[in-house]
CSV table of C-alpha atoms and ligand atoms in Angstrom, one decimal:
chain,number,residue,atom,x,y,z
P,14,MET,CA,-50.5,-84.4,-52.2
P,15,LYS,CA,-52.0,-83.2,-49.3
P,16,PRO,CA,-50.0,-80.7,-47.2
P,17,GLN,CA,-52.3,-80.2,-44.2
P,18,TYR,CA,-51.6,-84.1,-43.6
P,19,PHE,CA,-48.2,-83.6,-43.4
P,20,LEU,CA,-48.0,-80.7,-41.8
P,21,SER,CA,-49.5,-82.5,-38.9
P,22,SER,CA,-48.1,-85.6,-39.4
P,23,PHE,CA,-45.0,-83.5,-38.9
P,24,SER,CA,-46.7,-82.4,-36.5
P,25,ILE,CA,-47.8,-85.1,-34.4
P,26,PHE,CA,-44.1,-86.6,-34.8
P,27,LEU,CA,-42.7,-83.5,-33.4
P,28,LEU,CA,-45.2,-84.4,-30.1
P,29,PHE,CA,-43.9,-87.5,-30.4
P,30,LEU,CA,-40.6,-87.1,-30.2
P,31,HIS,CA,-40.8,-84.2,-27.0
P,32,CYS,CA,-42.5,-87.8,-25.0
P,33,THR,CA,-39.9,-90.4,-26.7
P,34,ASN,CA,-37.7,-87.5,-25.1
P,35,THR,CA,-39.3,-86.8,-21.9
P,36,PHE,CA,-39.0,-90.3,-21.3
P,37,ALA,CA,-36.0,-91.0,-22.0
P,38,GLN,CA,-34.0,-89.0,-18.9
P,39,SER,CA,-34.0,-91.3,-16.5
P,40,PRO,CA,-32.1,-91.3,-13.6
P,41,ALA,CA,-29.8,-94.0,-15.2
P,42,ALA,CA,-28.8,-91.3,-18.2
P,43,ALA,CA,-28.5,-94.1,-20.2
P,44,PRO,CA,-28.5,-91.9,-23.4
P,45,ALA,CA,-31.1,-91.2,-25.4
P,46,GLN,CA,-31.1,-93.5,-28.6
P,47,PRO,CA,-32.5,-92.4,-31.6
P,48,PRO,CA,-35.6,-94.3,-32.9
P,49,ALA,CA,-35.2,-96.7,-34.8
P,50,VAL,CA,-35.7,-95.6,-37.7
P,51,VAL,CA,-31.8,-95.6,-39.0
P,52,ALA,CA,-30.8,-93.9,-42.4
P,53,SER,CA,-31.7,-97.2,-44.8
P,54,PRO,CA,-32.4,-96.3,-48.3
P,55,PRO,CA,-35.6,-95.9,-48.3
P,56,ALA,CA,-37.3,-98.2,-51.4
P,57,ALA,CA,-38.1,-96.4,-54.7
P,58,THR,CA,-41.4,-97.4,-55.2
P,59,PRO,CA,-44.3,-95.9,-57.2
P,60,THR,CA,-45.5,-93.2,-55.1
P,61,GLN,CA,-49.2,-92.3,-54.3
P,62,ALA,CA,-48.3,-88.3,-55.4
P,63,ALA,CA,-46.6,-89.7,-58.5
P,64,ALA,CA,-48.0,-87.0,-61.8
P,65,PRO,CA,-48.7,-88.2,-65.3
P,66,HIS,CA,-45.4,-90.1,-66.8
P,67,GLY,CA,-45.0,-91.2,-62.9
P,68,ILE,CA,-42.6,-88.7,-61.7
P,69,THR,CA,-43.6,-86.9,-59.5
P,70,ASN,CA,-43.4,-83.5,-60.1
P,71,VAL,CA,-41.7,-80.2,-57.3
P,72,THR,CA,-42.9,-77.5,-59.5
P,73,LYS,CA,-46.8,-78.6,-59.3
P,74,ILE,CA,-46.7,-79.8,-55.1
P,75,LEU,CA,-45.4,-76.1,-54.8
P,76,GLU,CA,-47.4,-74.4,-56.9
P,77,LYS,CA,-50.8,-76.1,-55.4
P,78,ALA,CA,-48.8,-75.3,-51.7
P,79,GLY,CA,-48.6,-71.5,-52.0
P,80,HIS,CA,-46.4,-69.1,-51.0
P,81,PHE,CA,-43.5,-70.2,-52.9
P,82,THR,CA,-43.5,-68.3,-55.8
P,83,ILE,CA,-40.2,-66.7,-56.0
P,84,PHE,CA,-38.2,-70.3,-55.3
P,85,ILE,CA,-40.5,-72.1,-57.7
P,86,ARG,CA,-39.3,-68.7,-60.5
P,87,LEU,CA,-35.6,-70.4,-59.0
P,88,LEU,CA,-35.9,-73.4,-60.4
P,89,ARG,CA,-37.1,-72.6,-63.5
P,90,SER,CA,-34.8,-70.0,-64.8
P,91,THR,CA,-32.0,-72.4,-63.4
P,92,GLN,CA,-33.5,-75.5,-64.6
P,93,GLU,CA,-33.2,-77.2,-62.2
P,94,GLU,CA,-36.9,-77.9,-62.1
P,95,ASN,CA,-36.0,-80.3,-64.8
P,96,HIS,CA,-32.6,-81.5,-63.2
P,97,LEU,CA,-35.3,-82.5,-59.7
P,98,PHE,CA,-37.9,-84.2,-62.5
P,99,SER,CA,-34.8,-86.3,-64.2
P,100,ALA,CA,-33.3,-86.9,-60.7
P,101,LEU,CA,-36.7,-88.0,-59.6
P,102,ASN,CA,-36.7,-90.6,-61.9
P,103,ASP,CA,-33.8,-92.4,-61.9
P,104,SER,CA,-32.9,-92.2,-57.9
P,105,SER,CA,-33.5,-94.5,-55.8
P,106,THR,CA,-32.3,-93.6,-52.9
P,107,GLY,CA,-34.8,-90.1,-53.1
P,108,LEU,CA,-34.4,-86.0,-52.4
P,109,THR,CA,-35.4,-84.1,-50.1
P,110,ILE,CA,-35.7,-80.5,-50.2
P,111,PHE,CA,-35.8,-77.0,-48.3
P,112,ALA,CA,-38.4,-74.9,-50.0
P,113,PRO,CA,-37.7,-71.3,-48.7
P,114,THR,CA,-41.5,-69.1,-48.3
P,115,ASP,CA,-41.7,-66.0,-50.4
P,116,SER,CA,-41.2,-64.0,-46.9
P,117,ALA,CA,-38.5,-66.1,-46.3
P,118,PHE,CA,-36.5,-64.3,-49.8
P,119,SER,CA,-38.7,-61.0,-49.4
P,120,GLU,CA,-36.2,-61.2,-45.8
P,121,LEU,CA,-33.4,-61.5,-48.1
P,122,LYS,CA,-32.0,-57.4,-48.6
P,123,SER,CA,-33.7,-55.9,-51.9
P,124,GLY,CA,-31.7,-57.1,-55.0
P,125,THR,CA,-29.5,-60.1,-53.6
P,126,LEU,CA,-31.5,-62.3,-56.3
P,127,ASN,CA,-30.9,-59.8,-59.0
P,128,THR,CA,-27.0,-59.8,-58.5
P,129,LEU,CA,-25.9,-63.3,-58.3
P,130,SER,CA,-24.7,-64.1,-61.5
P,131,ASP,CA,-26.6,-67.4,-63.3
P,132,GLY,CA,-23.7,-69.4,-61.7
P,133,ASP,CA,-25.0,-68.5,-58.2
P,134,LYS,CA,-28.1,-68.7,-58.9
P,135,SER,CA,-27.9,-72.5,-59.3
P,136,GLU,CA,-25.8,-73.6,-57.1
P,137,LEU,CA,-28.8,-71.6,-54.2
P,138,VAL,CA,-31.4,-73.0,-55.3
P,139,LYS,CA,-28.8,-76.5,-55.3
P,140,PHE,CA,-27.9,-75.5,-52.0
P,141,HIS,CA,-31.4,-76.4,-51.0
P,142,VAL,CA,-31.4,-79.6,-52.1
P,143,VAL,CA,-30.2,-82.5,-50.6
P,144,PRO,CA,-29.8,-85.5,-52.9
P,145,THR,CA,-31.0,-88.4,-50.4
P,146,PHE,CA,-35.3,-88.5,-49.2
P,147,LEU,CA,-35.2,-87.6,-45.2
P,148,SER,CA,-38.5,-88.4,-43.2
P,149,THR,CA,-37.8,-85.7,-39.8
P,150,SER,CA,-36.4,-88.7,-37.4
P,151,GLN,CA,-33.8,-89.5,-40.0
P,152,PHE,CA,-32.3,-86.2,-39.5
P,153,GLN,CA,-30.9,-87.3,-35.8
P,154,THR,CA,-28.9,-89.9,-37.4
P,155,VAL,CA,-27.2,-87.7,-41.0
P,156,SER,CA,-23.5,-86.7,-40.5
P,157,ASN,CA,-22.8,-83.4,-40.5
P,158,PRO,CA,-22.6,-81.4,-42.9
P,159,LEU,CA,-24.6,-82.8,-44.6
P,160,GLY,CA,-23.9,-83.2,-48.5
P,161,THR,CA,-26.0,-81.1,-51.1
P,162,TRP,CA,-26.0,-80.5,-55.1
P,163,ALA,CA,-24.0,-77.9,-54.5
P,164,GLY,CA,-21.2,-79.4,-52.9
P,165,THR,CA,-20.3,-80.1,-49.4
P,166,GLY,CA,-17.3,-78.8,-46.9
P,167,ASN,CA,-16.5,-75.9,-45.0
P,168,ARG,CA,-17.2,-73.6,-48.0
P,169,LEU,CA,-21.0,-74.9,-48.2
P,170,PRO,CA,-21.5,-76.2,-44.5
P,171,LEU,CA,-25.3,-77.6,-43.9
P,172,ASN,CA,-25.9,-78.6,-40.7
P,173,VAL,CA,-29.0,-79.3,-38.9
P,174,THR,CA,-29.4,-80.8,-35.3
P,175,SER,CA,-32.7,-82.3,-34.1
P,176,TYR,CA,-34.1,-80.8,-31.1
P,177,PRO,CA,-37.1,-82.2,-28.5
P,178,ASN,CA,-39.3,-79.8,-30.8
P,179,SER,CA,-38.2,-78.3,-34.2
P,180,VAL,CA,-35.6,-79.5,-36.4
P,181,ASN,CA,-32.8,-76.4,-36.8
P,182,ILE,CA,-30.0,-75.8,-40.5
P,183,THR,CA,-27.8,-73.3,-39.6
P,184,THR,CA,-25.0,-73.1,-42.7
P,185,GLY,CA,-22.4,-70.3,-40.8
P,186,LEU,CA,-24.7,-67.4,-42.5
P,187,THR,CA,-28.3,-68.5,-41.9
P,188,ASN,CA,-30.0,-70.1,-38.4
P,189,THR,CA,-33.4,-71.1,-39.4
P,190,SER,CA,-35.4,-74.3,-38.4
P,191,LEU,CA,-38.0,-76.9,-40.9
P,192,SER,CA,-41.2,-75.4,-39.6
P,193,GLY,CA,-43.5,-77.8,-41.2
P,194,ALA,CA,-43.8,-80.9,-44.8
P,195,VAL,CA,-45.4,-79.6,-47.6
P,196,TYR,CA,-44.5,-83.3,-48.9
P,197,THR,CA,-43.6,-86.4,-48.3
P,198,ASP,CA,-43.6,-89.9,-49.5
P,199,ASN,CA,-40.9,-92.4,-49.6
P,200,GLN,CA,-38.3,-91.1,-52.0
P,201,LEU,CA,-39.0,-86.9,-52.1
P,202,ALA,CA,-39.7,-85.3,-49.4
P,203,ILE,CA,-40.2,-81.0,-49.4
P,204,TYR,CA,-39.8,-79.2,-46.0
P,205,LYS,CA,-40.9,-75.8,-45.9
P,206,ILE,CA,-38.6,-73.2,-44.2
P,207,GLU,CA,-39.1,-69.4,-43.3
P,208,LYS,CA,-34.8,-67.9,-44.4
P,209,VAL,CA,-33.7,-68.6,-47.8
P,210,LEU,CA,-29.9,-70.9,-46.6
P,211,LEU,CA,-27.2,-68.6,-47.5
P,212,PRO,CA,-24.2,-70.8,-48.6
P,213,LYS,CA,-20.9,-69.3,-47.7
P,214,ASP,CA,-19.5,-69.8,-50.7
P,215,ILE,CA,-21.0,-66.8,-51.9
P,216,PHE,CA,-22.3,-64.8,-49.4
P,217,ALA,CA,-18.9,-65.3,-47.6
P,218,PRO,CA,-17.6,-64.2,-51.4
P,219,ASN,CA,-14.2,-62.6,-50.1
P,220,ALA,CA,-13.0,-66.4,-48.6
P,221,PRO,CA,-9.8,-67.7,-50.5
P,222,ALA,CA,-10.8,-70.2,-53.5
P,223,PRO,CA,-10.2,-73.8,-51.6
P,224,ALA,CA,-9.4,-75.4,-55.2
P,225,PRO,CA,-8.8,-74.7,-59.2
P,226,VAL,CA,-11.5,-72.8,-60.1
P,227,LYS,CA,-13.6,-73.1,-63.5
P,228,PRO,CA,-12.9,-69.9,-65.4
P,229,ALA,CA,-15.6,-67.6,-64.2
P,230,PRO,CA,-17.8,-65.8,-66.7
P,231,GLU,CA,-17.7,-62.2,-66.3
P,232,LYS,CA,-19.0,-60.9,-63.3
P,233,PRO,CA,-19.5,-57.1,-62.6
P,234,ALA,CA,-17.6,-56.5,-58.6
P,235,LYS,CA,-16.5,-59.7,-57.5
P,236,GLU,CA,-14.7,-63.2,-58.0
P,237,VAL,CA,-16.6,-65.8,-56.6
P,238,PRO,CA,-14.8,-69.0,-56.9
P,239,GLU,CA,-17.8,-70.9,-59.1
P,240,VAL,CA,-16.9,-74.2,-57.1
P,241,THR,CA,-20.1,-75.6,-58.2
P,242,THR,CA,-20.9,-79.6,-59.1
P,243,GLU,CA,-23.1,-80.8,-61.5
P,244,SER,CA,-22.8,-84.8,-60.3
P,245,PRO,CA,-25.1,-85.7,-57.1
P,246,ALA,CA,-22.4,-87.9,-56.3
P,247,ALA,CA,-19.6,-85.7,-56.4
P,248,SER,CA,-21.5,-83.4,-53.3
P,249,VAL,CA,-20.4,-85.9,-51.0
P,250,ASP,CA,-17.1,-85.9,-51.1
P,251,ILE,CA,-16.3,-83.5,-48.3
P,252,SER,CA,-12.6,-84.8,-47.8
P,253,SER,CA,-10.1,-81.9,-49.5
P,254,ALA,CA,-12.0,-78.7,-49.9
P,255,ARG,CA,-13.0,-78.8,-46.2
P,256,ILE,CA,-9.7,-79.4,-45.4
P,257,PHE,CA,-8.5,-76.9,-46.7
P,258,THR,CA,-10.5,-74.3,-46.0
P,259,ARG,CA,-11.1,-74.5,-42.7
P,260,ASN,CA,-9.0,-72.3,-41.1
P,261,LEU,CA,-10.0,-69.2,-43.7
P,262,VAL,CA,-13.5,-69.7,-43.6
P,263,VAL,CA,-14.5,-69.6,-40.7
P,264,GLY,CA,-14.4,-66.0,-37.8
P,265,SER,CA,-14.6,-64.2,-41.5
P,266,ALA,CA,-17.3,-65.0,-42.9
P,267,GLY,CA,-20.5,-63.3,-39.5
P,268,LEU,CA,-18.2,-60.5,-40.3
P,269,LEU,CA,-18.7,-60.1,-43.3
P,270,ALA,CA,-21.8,-61.1,-44.2
P,271,SER,CA,-23.2,-58.8,-41.5
P,272,ALA,CA,-21.4,-55.9,-44.0
P,273,MET,CA,-22.9,-57.3,-46.5
P,274,PHE,CA,-26.7,-56.9,-45.2
P,275,SER,CA,-26.1,-53.8,-43.2
P,276,LEU,CA,-25.1,-52.1,-46.8
G,115,NAG,C1,-44.6,-79.6,-63.2
G,115,NAG,O1,-46.2,-79.2,-63.1
G,115,NAG,C2,-46.2,-77.3,-63.8
G,115,NAG,C3,-46.5,-76.6,-63.6
G,115,NAG,O2,-48.0,-77.4,-62.6
G,115,NAG,C4,-46.0,-78.0,-65.1
G,115,NAG,O3,-45.8,-76.6,-65.6
G,115,NAG,C5,-44.5,-78.5,-65.7
G,115,NAG,O4,-44.5,-78.6,-67.2
G,115,NAG,C6,-44.5,-80.0,-65.1
G,115,NAG,N1,-43.7,-80.4,-65.5
G,115,NAG,C7,-43.2,-81.2,-66.2
G,115,NAG,C8,-42.0,-82.2,-67.0
G,115,NAG,O5,-44.9,-82.4,-66.5
G,116,NAG,C1,-37.2,-92.3,-66.7
G,116,NAG,O1,-36.5,-92.7,-67.3
G,116,NAG,C2,-36.4,-93.8,-68.1
G,116,NAG,C3,-35.6,-95.1,-68.4
G,116,NAG,O2,-34.5,-94.3,-67.5
G,116,NAG,C4,-36.2,-92.4,-69.6
G,116,NAG,O3,-36.7,-94.8,-70.3
G,116,NAG,C5,-37.6,-92.5,-69.5
G,116,NAG,O4,-37.2,-91.4,-70.9
G,116,NAG,C6,-37.6,-91.4,-68.4
G,116,NAG,N1,-38.5,-89.9,-68.3
G,116,NAG,C7,-38.8,-88.8,-68.6
G,116,NAG,C8,-40.1,-88.6,-68.4
G,116,NAG,O5,-37.6,-88.2,-68.5
G,117,NAG,C1,-21.4,-78.5,-39.1
G,117,NAG,O1,-21.1,-79.7,-38.5
G,117,NAG,C2,-19.3,-80.1,-38.6
G,117,NAG,C3,-19.5,-81.2,-37.9
G,117,NAG,O2,-19.4,-81.3,-35.9
G,117,NAG,C4,-18.6,-78.5,-38.2
G,117,NAG,O3,-17.2,-78.6,-37.6
G,117,NAG,C5,-18.7,-77.1,-38.6
G,117,NAG,O4,-17.8,-76.4,-37.8
G,117,NAG,C6,-20.2,-76.7,-39.0
G,117,NAG,N1,-20.4,-75.9,-39.0
G,117,NAG,C7,-22.1,-74.5,-38.6
G,117,NAG,C8,-21.5,-73.8,-40.1
G,117,NAG,O5,-22.4,-75.8,-38.1
G,118,NAG,C1,-26.7,-68.8,-35.1
G,118,NAG,O1,-26.9,-69.6,-34.3
G,118,NAG,C2,-25.5,-69.6,-33.5
G,118,NAG,C3,-25.7,-70.0,-32.0
G,118,NAG,O2,-26.7,-70.6,-31.8
G,118,NAG,C4,-25.0,-69.1,-32.6
G,118,NAG,O3,-24.0,-68.7,-32.3
G,118,NAG,C5,-24.3,-67.5,-34.1
G,118,NAG,O4,-24.5,-66.3,-34.6
G,118,NAG,C6,-26.2,-67.6,-34.7
G,118,NAG,N1,-26.2,-67.1,-36.4
G,118,NAG,C7,-26.7,-65.9,-36.8
G,118,NAG,C8,-26.0,-65.3,-38.2
G,118,NAG,O5,-27.9,-66.1,-36.5
G,119,NAG,C1,-34.0,-73.5,-33.0
G,119,NAG,O1,-34.6,-73.1,-34.3
G,119,NAG,C2,-35.9,-71.6,-33.5
G,119,NAG,C3,-35.4,-70.7,-34.7
G,119,NAG,O2,-35.5,-71.4,-36.3
G,119,NAG,C4,-34.4,-71.1,-32.6
G,119,NAG,O3,-35.6,-70.5,-31.9
G,119,NAG,C5,-34.1,-72.1,-30.8
G,119,NAG,O4,-33.2,-71.3,-30.2
G,119,NAG,C6,-33.4,-73.3,-32.0
G,119,NAG,N1,-32.4,-73.9,-31.1
G,119,NAG,C7,-31.7,-74.2,-30.8
G,119,NAG,C8,-31.2,-74.9,-29.7
G,119,NAG,O5,-30.3,-73.3,-31.2
């Protein structure tokens, strides 16, 4: 639980990456093999930073790190705090959390959060949680789109790309990169990001629904199809929704987003 330590580990890792990459650029143009840190499921060993009960407390870590007050508030109001706590109690594959800073939230058009339904707030939070532990090197070997607690597919894409000096993330509406590791053990990784990851299915709301939707709870102006899933396991299913909506969403998303943010 030493943010500084992990921050500097992260920098060292990036430096290391940078070096290996430079060395890999031989004339023979051998395809650069990612370092042999293949995404094997990490052992769910008890960790040094475990809270009372032996379960890592994400809220506490974020509180100590500072500058995550809005994200913490959302974790609480959506009950995802408890969801995380129980997931970390029984998860054998771990979790990765992209934690937007307060300044990331302050860049949103004012009122953005307040106009979201409770369901959309939950989905927004879940979109920042990946149901596997990913060390920085493992981002090189993941396949896109990454599944999150919110689901996956082309209405909820979350793509990561590793570069020598950064790990970049795109949702189609938000581009950002990891700006440091807040916390990591073998089960949980929390990375700081400077933008809130906006999922297309909330913030590009006029795209047609991919699948039968839950009856929408009373929502003021717009009908937002809900494709949230409660089960982390379900988030790995990318097949149907993705194919169905591919052509419908792409293209309109950017336009809608800019229209939305210039209101
Ligand atoms: C986790 O830590 C937060 C902040 O310190 C605290 O409010 C909360 O009760 C803790 N949760 C559990 C389940 O211990
Ligand atoms: C953690 O999981 C164990 C086994 O499933 C369960 O008995 C225990 O109540 C859980 N602890 C908390 C704090 O949820
Ligand atoms: C994410 O990656 C998938 C697979 O490479 C690609 O089809 C999709 O267009 C990407 N989406 C974004 C928003 O980059
Ligand atoms: C994100 O980056 C891609 C490619 O780098 C670019 O085409 C796109 O316009 C960017 N989107 C935003 C919202 O900045
Ligand atoms: C990665 O993201 C950073 C900022 O988040 C941006 O400056 C950089 O251009 C991106 N790299 C690529 C190759 O898109």
